[in-house]
Short mmCIF file of C-alpha atoms and ligand atoms in Angstrom, two decimals:
data_model
loop_
_atom_site.label_atom_id
_atom_site.label_comp_id
_atom_site.label_asym_id
_atom_site.label_seq_id
_atom_site.Cartn_x
_atom_site.Cartn_y
_atom_site.Cartn_z
CA MET U 1 0.00 0.00 0.00
CA LYS U 2 1.28 3.46 -0.93
CA THR U 3 1.90 5.74 2.07
CA LEU U 4 2.35 9.52 1.89
CA ASP U 5 3.26 11.91 4.70
CA HIS U 6 1.87 15.41 5.30
CA ASP U 7 1.89 17.89 8.14
CA ALA U 8 -1.88 18.22 7.78
CA VAL U 9 -4.64 16.65 5.69
CA VAL U 10 -7.98 18.42 5.11
CA ILE U 11 -10.99 16.33 4.08
CA GLY U 12 -13.23 18.39 1.78
CA ALA U 13 -12.61 21.50 -0.35
CA GLY U 14 -15.57 23.62 0.76
CA PRO U 15 -15.02 27.08 2.25
CA ALA U 16 -14.28 25.72 5.75
CA GLY U 17 -11.67 23.23 4.53
CA LEU U 18 -10.08 25.68 2.10
CA LEU U 19 -9.76 28.44 4.71
CA THR U 20 -8.24 25.92 7.13
CA ALA U 21 -5.77 24.80 4.48
CA TRP U 22 -4.88 28.36 3.49
CA THR U 23 -4.21 29.25 7.16
CA ILE U 24 -1.93 26.22 7.62
CA ALA U 25 -0.12 26.73 4.30
CA ALA U 26 0.40 30.44 5.02
CA ARG U 27 2.39 29.30 8.07
CA ARG U 28 4.63 27.29 5.75
CA HIS U 29 3.41 23.82 6.61
CA ASP U 30 2.67 21.05 4.12
CA VAL U 31 -1.10 20.61 3.78
CA ALA U 32 -3.12 18.49 1.35
CA VAL U 33 -6.83 19.05 0.73
CA LEU U 34 -8.65 15.95 -0.52
CA GLU U 35 -11.88 16.58 -2.44
CA GLU U 36 -14.08 13.77 -3.69
CA HIS U 37 -15.50 15.68 -6.66
CA PRO U 38 -13.46 16.32 -9.82
CA LYS U 39 -13.87 20.11 -9.55
CA VAL U 40 -13.75 22.34 -6.46
CA GLY U 41 -17.08 24.14 -5.89
CA GLU U 42 -19.15 21.69 -7.97
CA PRO U 43 -21.85 20.60 -7.51
CA ASP U 44 -22.85 23.77 -5.62
CA HIS U 45 -25.47 23.85 -2.90
CA CYS U 46 -25.88 27.42 -1.73
CA ALA U 47 -27.79 30.67 -2.26
CA GLY U 48 -24.48 32.55 -2.05
CA LEU U 49 -25.61 35.33 0.31
CA LEU U 50 -22.63 36.51 2.35
CA SER U 51 -22.52 39.54 4.62
CA LEU U 52 -19.87 42.17 3.96
CA SER U 53 -19.07 42.20 7.71
CA GLY U 54 -18.59 38.40 7.69
CA LEU U 55 -16.26 38.58 4.70
CA LYS U 56 -14.31 41.28 6.53
CA ILE U 57 -13.93 39.05 9.61
CA LEU U 58 -12.63 36.31 7.30
CA GLY U 59 -10.22 38.77 5.66
CA LEU U 60 -11.75 38.02 2.24
CA GLU U 61 -12.32 40.41 -0.65
CA PRO U 62 -13.80 38.27 -3.42
CA PRO U 63 -12.98 39.55 -6.93
CA GLN U 64 -15.70 40.98 -9.19
CA GLN U 65 -16.06 37.81 -11.27
CA VAL U 66 -17.17 35.93 -8.13
CA ILE U 67 -19.77 38.52 -7.05
CA GLN U 68 -23.13 38.41 -8.82
CA ASN U 69 -24.96 41.13 -6.91
CA THR U 70 -24.97 43.41 -3.88
CA VAL U 71 -27.98 43.75 -1.56
CA ARG U 72 -28.91 46.40 0.99
CA ALA U 73 -31.99 45.10 2.82
CA ALA U 74 -34.27 42.17 3.60
CA ARG U 75 -38.05 42.09 3.46
CA ILE U 76 -39.64 39.59 5.83
CA TYR U 77 -43.14 38.40 4.91
CA ALA U 78 -45.69 37.08 7.39
CA PRO U 79 -48.20 34.47 6.17
CA SER U 80 -50.82 37.25 5.82
CA GLY U 81 -48.59 39.03 3.28
CA ARG U 82 -47.79 41.87 5.66
CA SER U 83 -44.07 42.59 5.58
CA LEU U 84 -41.24 44.24 7.48
CA LEU U 85 -38.34 45.95 5.78
CA VAL U 86 -35.06 45.41 7.59
CA GLU U 87 -32.44 47.85 6.37
CA ARG U 88 -29.62 49.92 7.70
CA GLY U 89 -29.20 52.41 4.87
CA ARG U 90 -26.12 50.79 3.38
CA HIS U 91 -25.05 47.74 1.42
CA GLU U 92 -25.04 44.73 3.73
CA ALA U 93 -24.23 41.68 1.69
CA VAL U 94 -23.04 40.28 -1.60
CA VAL U 95 -24.45 37.38 -3.56
CA VAL U 96 -21.67 35.15 -4.85
CA ASP U 97 -21.55 32.30 -7.31
CA ARG U 98 -20.44 29.55 -4.92
CA ARG U 99 -18.75 27.59 -7.70
CA LYS U 100 -16.52 30.56 -8.46
CA PHE U 101 -16.16 31.55 -4.79
CA ASP U 102 -14.88 28.11 -3.78
CA ALA U 103 -12.60 27.95 -6.84
CA TRP U 104 -11.18 31.35 -5.87
CA LEU U 105 -10.58 30.17 -2.27
CA ALA U 106 -8.83 27.11 -3.69
CA GLU U 107 -6.62 29.31 -5.88
CA ARG U 108 -5.62 31.36 -2.82
CA ALA U 109 -4.78 28.21 -0.88
CA VAL U 110 -2.66 26.90 -3.78
CA GLN U 111 -0.85 30.25 -3.99
CA ALA U 112 0.04 29.75 -0.32
CA HIS U 113 1.42 26.30 -1.37
CA ALA U 114 -1.42 24.04 -0.20
CA SER U 115 -1.98 20.99 -2.46
CA ILE U 116 -5.53 20.42 -3.60
CA ILE U 117 -6.18 16.94 -4.86
CA THR U 118 -9.58 16.46 -6.52
CA GLY U 119 -11.43 13.27 -7.40
CA VAL U 120 -10.20 11.60 -4.20
CA LYS U 121 -12.69 10.40 -1.61
CA VAL U 122 -11.50 9.77 1.93
CA ARG U 123 -12.82 6.33 2.84
CA ALA U 124 -11.74 6.19 6.48
CA LEU U 125 -9.78 7.87 9.22
CA LYS U 126 -6.68 5.96 10.30
CA THR U 127 -6.16 5.65 14.05
CA HIS U 128 -3.32 4.49 16.28
CA ASP U 129 -3.52 4.20 20.07
CA GLY U 130 -6.70 6.30 20.20
CA SER U 131 -5.32 9.11 18.00
CA VAL U 132 -6.20 9.94 14.40
CA VAL U 133 -2.99 9.64 12.37
CA GLY U 134 -4.26 10.32 8.84
CA VAL U 135 -6.70 9.04 6.25
CA GLU U 136 -7.22 6.19 3.82
CA THR U 137 -8.19 6.97 0.24
CA LEU U 138 -8.65 5.18 -3.04
CA GLU U 139 -6.52 6.87 -5.72
CA ASP U 140 -6.33 5.56 -9.32
CA GLY U 141 -7.69 2.24 -8.11
CA ALA U 142 -5.08 1.82 -5.37
CA VAL U 143 -5.55 2.19 -1.63
CA VAL U 144 -3.39 5.05 -0.32
CA GLN U 145 -2.63 6.03 3.25
CA ARG U 146 -1.99 9.70 3.79
CA LYS U 147 -0.47 10.19 7.21
CA ALA U 148 -0.70 13.56 8.95
CA ILE U 149 0.16 15.16 12.27
CA VAL U 150 -3.27 16.80 12.20
CA THR U 151 -6.31 15.75 10.18
CA ILE U 152 -9.12 18.25 9.60
CA ASP U 153 -12.63 16.95 8.92
CA ALA U 154 -14.35 19.52 6.65
CA GLU U 155 -16.72 17.08 4.92
CA GLY U 156 -19.78 19.30 5.12
CA VAL U 157 -23.30 18.53 6.21
CA GLN U 158 -23.26 14.83 5.30
CA GLY U 159 -20.04 14.24 7.27
CA ARG U 160 -19.72 10.86 8.94
CA LEU U 161 -15.98 10.29 9.38
CA SER U 162 -15.60 12.01 12.78
CA GLY U 163 -18.52 9.89 14.03
CA SER U 164 -16.59 6.76 13.05
CA VAL U 165 -13.92 7.63 15.65
CA GLY U 166 -16.37 8.43 18.42
CA LEU U 167 -16.99 12.16 18.06
CA PRO U 168 -20.62 13.31 18.18
CA MET U 169 -22.36 13.78 14.82
CA ILE U 170 -25.05 16.23 13.82
CA HIS U 171 -28.48 14.94 14.78
CA ARG U 172 -30.74 14.17 11.84
CA THR U 173 -33.49 16.42 13.27
CA SER U 174 -31.13 19.40 12.74
CA LYS U 175 -30.96 18.69 9.00
CA TYR U 176 -33.67 20.13 6.75
CA PRO U 177 -33.94 19.41 3.05
CA ALA U 178 -33.68 22.47 0.82
CA TYR U 179 -34.30 23.13 -2.85
CA GLN U 180 -33.57 26.15 -4.99
CA TYR U 181 -34.26 27.24 -8.57
CA GLU U 182 -32.33 29.90 -10.43
CA VAL U 183 -34.77 31.84 -12.61
CA GLN U 184 -34.71 34.65 -15.13
CA GLY U 185 -37.47 37.12 -15.94
CA ALA U 186 -38.55 37.57 -12.30
CA ASP U 187 -40.18 40.78 -11.16
CA VAL U 188 -38.00 41.45 -8.08
CA ASP U 189 -36.11 44.33 -6.50
CA ASP U 190 -32.49 43.91 -7.46
CA ASP U 191 -31.10 44.91 -4.04
CA LEU U 192 -33.61 43.29 -1.70
CA VAL U 193 -33.59 39.77 -0.24
CA GLU U 194 -37.06 38.38 0.53
CA MET U 195 -37.92 35.82 3.23
CA TYR U 196 -41.37 34.21 3.46
CA TYR U 197 -42.48 32.55 6.70
CA GLY U 198 -45.51 30.41 7.48
CA ARG U 199 -46.51 26.80 8.05
CA GLN U 200 -48.45 26.65 4.81
CA THR U 201 -45.40 27.92 2.90
CA ALA U 202 -42.37 26.36 4.59
CA PRO U 203 -43.06 24.58 7.89
CA GLY U 204 -40.14 24.97 10.29
CA PHE U 205 -38.10 27.33 8.13
CA PHE U 206 -38.78 29.76 5.24
CA ALA U 207 -38.77 30.40 1.51
CA TRP U 208 -36.45 32.98 -0.04
CA ILE U 209 -35.87 35.07 -3.12
CA ILE U 210 -32.33 36.32 -3.60
CA PRO U 211 -31.89 38.69 -6.54
CA LEU U 212 -28.96 38.31 -8.92
CA GLY U 213 -29.72 41.45 -10.96
CA ASP U 214 -31.49 41.97 -14.30
CA GLY U 215 -34.51 39.88 -13.28
CA ARG U 216 -32.46 36.83 -12.36
CA ALA U 217 -32.96 35.37 -8.89
CA ARG U 218 -32.51 32.34 -6.66
CA VAL U 219 -35.88 31.16 -5.38
CA GLY U 220 -35.54 28.55 -2.67
CA LEU U 221 -37.22 26.87 0.25
CA ALA U 222 -36.19 24.76 3.20
CA SER U 223 -38.61 23.03 5.54
CA ASP U 224 -38.69 19.93 7.65
CA PHE U 225 -39.88 17.76 4.76
CA LYS U 226 -40.82 17.75 1.05
CA SER U 227 -38.99 20.98 0.27
CA LYS U 228 -38.84 20.54 -3.51
CA PRO U 229 -42.58 19.94 -4.09
CA ARG U 230 -43.34 22.68 -1.57
CA LEU U 231 -41.12 25.10 -3.46
CA GLU U 232 -42.79 24.21 -6.75
CA ALA U 233 -46.23 24.73 -5.19
CA VAL U 234 -45.15 28.05 -3.68
CA MET U 235 -43.73 29.27 -7.02
CA ARG U 236 -47.08 28.49 -8.65
CA HIS U 237 -49.59 29.40 -5.97
CA HIS U 238 -48.13 31.63 -3.22
CA PRO U 239 -50.07 34.91 -3.54
CA ILE U 240 -46.92 37.08 -3.56
CA ILE U 241 -44.14 34.81 -4.82
CA SER U 242 -46.13 33.46 -7.77
CA GLY U 243 -46.98 37.04 -8.82
CA LYS U 244 -43.27 37.85 -9.06
CA LEU U 245 -42.60 34.81 -11.21
CA VAL U 246 -45.38 35.12 -13.81
CA LYS U 247 -42.88 35.78 -16.62
CA ALA U 248 -40.00 33.82 -15.10
CA SER U 249 -38.36 30.76 -16.55
CA VAL U 250 -36.21 28.26 -14.68
CA LEU U 251 -32.51 28.09 -15.55
CA ARG U 252 -31.47 25.32 -13.17
CA GLY U 253 -32.32 23.67 -9.85
CA ILE U 254 -30.17 22.45 -6.98
CA GLY U 255 -30.91 20.49 -3.83
CA GLY U 256 -29.12 20.41 -0.51
CA THR U 257 -29.43 20.26 3.24
CA VAL U 258 -29.49 23.20 5.64
CA LEU U 259 -28.62 22.95 9.31
CA VAL U 260 -30.94 24.45 11.90
CA GLY U 261 -29.44 23.16 15.15
CA LEU U 262 -26.56 23.80 17.50
CA PRO U 263 -22.94 22.81 16.85
CA VAL U 264 -21.83 19.33 17.92
CA LYS U 265 -20.72 19.05 21.54
CA LYS U 266 -17.12 18.04 20.80
CA THR U 267 -15.08 19.07 17.77
CA PHE U 268 -11.61 17.66 18.52
CA MET U 269 -9.68 14.62 19.69
CA SER U 270 -6.05 13.65 19.51
CA GLY U 271 -4.97 14.18 15.86
CA LEU U 272 -8.35 15.47 14.58
CA VAL U 273 -10.44 18.64 14.46
CA VAL U 274 -13.86 19.11 12.84
CA VAL U 275 -14.82 22.36 11.08
CA GLY U 276 -17.67 23.96 9.11
CA ASP U 277 -20.99 22.23 8.47
CA ALA U 278 -19.50 18.91 9.63
CA ALA U 279 -19.32 20.49 13.11
CA GLY U 280 -22.66 22.35 12.78
CA MET U 281 -21.05 25.81 12.51
CA VAL U 282 -24.08 27.64 11.10
CA LYS U 283 -26.59 30.35 11.88
CA ALA U 284 -29.68 28.36 12.83
CA THR U 285 -31.95 31.25 11.83
CA THR U 286 -30.93 31.03 8.15
CA GLY U 287 -28.80 27.90 7.75
CA GLY U 288 -25.98 30.15 6.48
CA GLY U 289 -22.66 28.48 7.21
CA VAL U 290 -20.00 30.04 5.01
CA VAL U 291 -18.97 32.77 7.48
CA PHE U 292 -19.13 30.71 10.71
CA GLY U 293 -17.62 27.69 8.94
CA GLY U 294 -14.87 29.95 7.63
CA ILE U 295 -14.22 31.40 11.10
CA SER U 296 -14.02 27.88 12.53
CA GLY U 297 -11.65 26.93 9.68
CA LYS U 298 -9.33 29.82 10.35
CA ILE U 299 -9.20 29.02 14.08
CA ALA U 300 -8.63 25.33 13.29
CA GLY U 301 -5.88 26.27 10.83
CA LYS U 302 -4.04 28.33 13.44
CA THR U 303 -4.40 25.57 16.04
CA ALA U 304 -3.26 22.90 13.57
CA ALA U 305 -0.26 24.96 12.45
CA LEU U 306 0.80 25.40 16.07
CA ALA U 307 0.36 21.67 16.70
CA VAL U 308 2.55 20.91 13.67
CA SER U 309 5.25 23.37 14.82
CA GLU U 310 5.22 21.89 18.33
CA ARG U 311 4.90 18.31 17.01
CA ASP U 312 2.06 17.94 19.50
CA ALA U 313 -1.40 17.05 18.19
CA SER U 314 -2.63 15.71 21.51
CA ALA U 315 -6.22 16.35 22.59
CA ARG U 316 -4.88 18.99 24.99
CA SER U 317 -3.15 20.84 22.16
CA LEU U 318 -6.05 20.64 19.68
CA GLY U 319 -8.59 21.47 22.42
CA ARG U 320 -7.43 25.09 22.00
CA TYR U 321 -9.49 25.12 18.78
CA GLU U 322 -12.70 24.37 20.63
CA THR U 323 -12.00 26.85 23.42
CA SER U 324 -11.50 29.62 20.82
CA TRP U 325 -14.52 28.98 18.61
CA ARG U 326 -16.76 28.51 21.62
CA SER U 327 -15.78 31.84 23.16
CA LEU U 328 -16.30 33.62 19.84
CA LEU U 329 -19.38 31.91 18.40
CA LEU U 330 -21.27 29.69 20.84
CA GLY U 331 -23.27 32.47 22.57
CA GLN U 332 -24.31 33.83 19.17
CA MET U 333 -25.27 30.37 17.91
CA ARG U 334 -27.33 29.59 21.00
CA ALA U 335 -29.30 32.85 20.72
CA MET U 336 -30.01 32.19 17.03
CA TYR U 337 -31.04 28.61 17.75
CA LEU U 338 -33.52 29.76 20.41
CA ALA U 339 -34.88 32.46 18.08
CA GLN U 340 -35.32 29.89 15.30
CA ARG U 341 -37.11 27.51 17.68
CA ALA U 342 -39.39 30.32 18.88
CA ILE U 343 -40.27 31.41 15.32
CA SER U 344 -41.09 27.87 14.23
CA SER U 345 -43.30 27.33 17.28
CA PHE U 346 -45.74 30.09 16.23
CA SER U 347 -48.77 29.21 14.17
CA ASP U 348 -49.41 31.36 11.10
CA ARG U 349 -51.67 33.64 13.18
CA GLY U 350 -48.85 34.03 15.70
CA LEU U 351 -46.39 35.01 12.95
CA ASP U 352 -48.92 37.49 11.55
CA SER U 353 -49.35 39.02 15.02
CA LEU U 354 -45.57 39.18 15.55
CA VAL U 355 -44.88 40.95 12.24
CA LYS U 356 -47.82 43.33 12.72
CA ASN U 357 -46.67 44.30 16.24
CA ALA U 358 -43.00 44.51 15.25
CA ASP U 359 -44.04 46.92 12.51
CA GLU U 360 -46.39 49.01 14.65
CA LEU U 361 -43.97 49.15 17.60
CA SER U 362 -41.04 50.02 15.29
CA LEU U 363 -38.92 47.09 16.47
CA THR U 364 -36.89 47.30 13.27
CA ASP U 365 -35.29 50.44 14.78
CA THR U 366 -33.28 48.17 17.10
CA VAL U 367 -32.21 46.09 14.09
CA LYS U 368 -31.23 49.27 12.26
CA ARG U 369 -29.11 50.33 15.22
CA GLU U 370 -27.59 47.03 16.28
CA GLY U 371 -28.23 44.59 13.42
CA ASP U 372 -25.54 42.25 12.16
CA MET U 373 -26.31 39.57 9.58
CA ASP U 374 -23.97 37.07 11.27
CA MET U 375 -23.68 37.98 14.94
CA GLN U 376 -27.47 37.98 15.28
CA GLY U 377 -27.22 36.98 18.95
CA THR U 378 -26.27 40.56 19.77
CA THR U 379 -29.31 41.88 17.85
CA ILE U 380 -31.58 39.33 19.55
CA ALA U 381 -30.28 40.42 22.98
CA GLY U 382 -30.90 44.08 22.00
CA LEU U 383 -34.45 43.22 20.96
CA LEU U 384 -35.17 41.30 24.15
CA ALA U 385 -33.96 44.25 26.22
CA ASN U 386 -36.60 46.41 24.51
CA PRO U 387 -39.92 46.33 26.46
CA ARG U 388 -41.82 46.73 23.17
CA THR U 389 -40.50 43.32 22.11
CA MET U 390 -42.15 41.81 25.16
CA ILE U 391 -45.47 43.38 24.14
CA ALA U 392 -45.12 41.89 20.65
CA LEU U 393 -44.11 38.47 21.99
CA LEU U 394 -46.84 38.36 24.63
CA SER U 395 -49.57 39.19 22.19
CA ALA U 396 -48.29 36.52 19.78
CA ALA U 397 -47.76 33.97 22.57
CA ARG U 398 -51.38 32.81 22.53
CA TYR U 399 -50.72 31.44 19.03
CA ILE U 400 -47.83 29.22 20.06
CA SER U 401 -48.50 25.73 18.83
CA PRO U 402 -45.41 23.54 18.70
CA ARG U 403 -45.17 21.04 15.86
CA PHE U 404 -44.08 17.52 16.69
C1 FAD N 501 -29.99 25.54 -0.60
C2 FAD N 501 -28.90 26.07 0.31
C3 FAD N 501 -28.68 27.45 0.36
C4 FAD N 501 -27.67 27.95 1.19
N1 FAD N 501 -27.45 29.28 1.19
C5 FAD N 501 -26.45 29.80 1.95
C6 FAD N 501 -26.16 31.18 1.92
O1 FAD N 501 -26.80 31.95 1.20
N2 FAD N 501 -25.14 31.65 2.70
C7 FAD N 501 -24.41 30.81 3.52
O2 FAD N 501 -23.51 31.28 4.23
N3 FAD N 501 -24.67 29.49 3.55
C8 FAD N 501 -25.65 28.96 2.80
N4 FAD N 501 -25.90 27.62 2.82
C9 FAD N 501 -25.06 26.76 3.67
C10 FAD N 501 -23.69 26.58 3.06
O3 FAD N 501 -23.81 26.03 1.77
C11 FAD N 501 -22.83 25.66 3.95
O4 FAD N 501 -22.91 26.13 5.28
C12 FAD N 501 -21.36 25.67 3.51
O5 FAD N 501 -21.21 25.19 2.21
C13 FAD N 501 -20.55 24.80 4.47
O6 FAD N 501 -19.20 24.80 4.06
P1 FAD N 501 -18.27 23.55 4.40
O7 FAD N 501 -16.93 23.88 3.84
O8 FAD N 501 -18.40 23.19 5.83
O9 FAD N 501 -18.92 22.32 3.62
P2 FAD N 501 -19.19 22.13 2.07
O10 FAD N 501 -19.26 23.41 1.35
O11 FAD N 501 -20.35 21.21 1.97
O12 FAD N 501 -17.89 21.36 1.56
C14 FAD N 501 -17.59 20.03 1.95
C15 FAD N 501 -16.77 19.41 0.86
O13 FAD N 501 -16.27 18.14 1.32
C16 FAD N 501 -16.32 17.20 0.25
N5 FAD N 501 -16.33 15.87 0.86
C17 FAD N 501 -17.29 15.34 1.67
N6 FAD N 501 -16.94 14.10 2.07
C18 FAD N 501 -15.72 13.85 1.54
C19 FAD N 501 -14.83 12.73 1.59
N7 FAD N 501 -15.12 11.64 2.31
N8 FAD N 501 -13.68 12.79 0.89
C20 FAD N 501 -13.36 13.89 0.15
N9 FAD N 501 -14.17 14.98 0.05
C21 FAD N 501 -15.33 14.97 0.75
C22 FAD N 501 -17.61 17.58 -0.47
O14 FAD N 501 -17.58 17.11 -1.81
C23 FAD N 501 -17.56 19.11 -0.41
O15 FAD N 501 -16.89 19.67 -1.51
C24 FAD N 501 -26.90 27.07 2.01
C25 FAD N 501 -27.14 25.69 1.97
C26 FAD N 501 -28.14 25.21 1.12
C27 FAD N 501 -28.38 23.72 1.07
#
């Protein structure tokens, strides 16, 4: 059997894995990224909405060819059709083509001397005396062992390798199916993201329209089951969405899974760290995981590089990764998870009441002042400190009806 040695091996060339690899390579260590698909970024499974503040935290300035559009506000629709405009008077986010975004991240990592090896699926983690010591792959029909001081699991939402060595995996109830069509000829505002809530529309989550400019848009939906047929029904029959799509034609469709839960309870062991979707690093309110996954990847990269320098990938050494991401992200993730649970526990009448009261009591003022697309926990805390939020919540509370 062929055996190769690396300082670090990253499983999966999504944003989390690529940012981890770039961080390790930039510290002059030998890192190989193994990607099962022949091309980085494909097939894509994303709406591509990334906040400008999140990109800044990641230190990323995507080039023009990656960016498809810029948006300044979000309109949130209650089941009744009443809506709230959430804006802060400036551009908040970009919409990227994830295929090009991931390819650009890969290029950056290669420039820093990371190796990216495509068309190679990691079949198993290799262990020795309770530590992960690398991976086993099948390459050109031959079994290959790639040994590493640190292995990084960045497999994404369907990840199962860290579970095979005893780390906790994401619970299936935190995974919602999602579907999205890219359309042209839609009648939408080019700088406004739209989110549609309601049990009839998207039980447990929401439907979205993300404009790409010139009448092109991504129209998607995630819910706890049957997301694709629900999306198709919504595109045909939803009183507002269908009206915007009368002249639209579908360019392509993609499916995927969004995460709506909390991160896994343990993300490291001797020789291994877990990053990105594989570790549940997402905003439960939207399922967005590029920014939090990227932050976790950069922290993991720094921890892994230090472990390589010190030749110490013990659980104690790699545990520094978990301490760092927890102190930075866990409070935010918990607040978003609770907010998501609360929203999905309201019946449609409850959501109508909430949006109506939020509008009448000007709760969006708090969002204008303190809003952040990623660190929403801070905004949620600001809202809860506002007595008018309590009025809105109390009057909607009679419509709480949990779904089981
Ligand atoms: C419909 C939809 C819309 C979304 N919209 C947004 C959005 O607008 N903004 C946002 O921030 N997030 C969004 N997300 C979530 C976002 O796509 C993920 O959070 C993000 O891609 C996670 O990055 P990652 O690097 O952890 O995993 P991924 O991007 O999934 O990358 C994992 C990679 O690992 C590879 N891999 C897996 N197993 C192996 C193996 N055994 N061997 C080798 N390679 C392997 C996979 O092929 C893949 O390339 C959306 C998700 C969906 C489904």
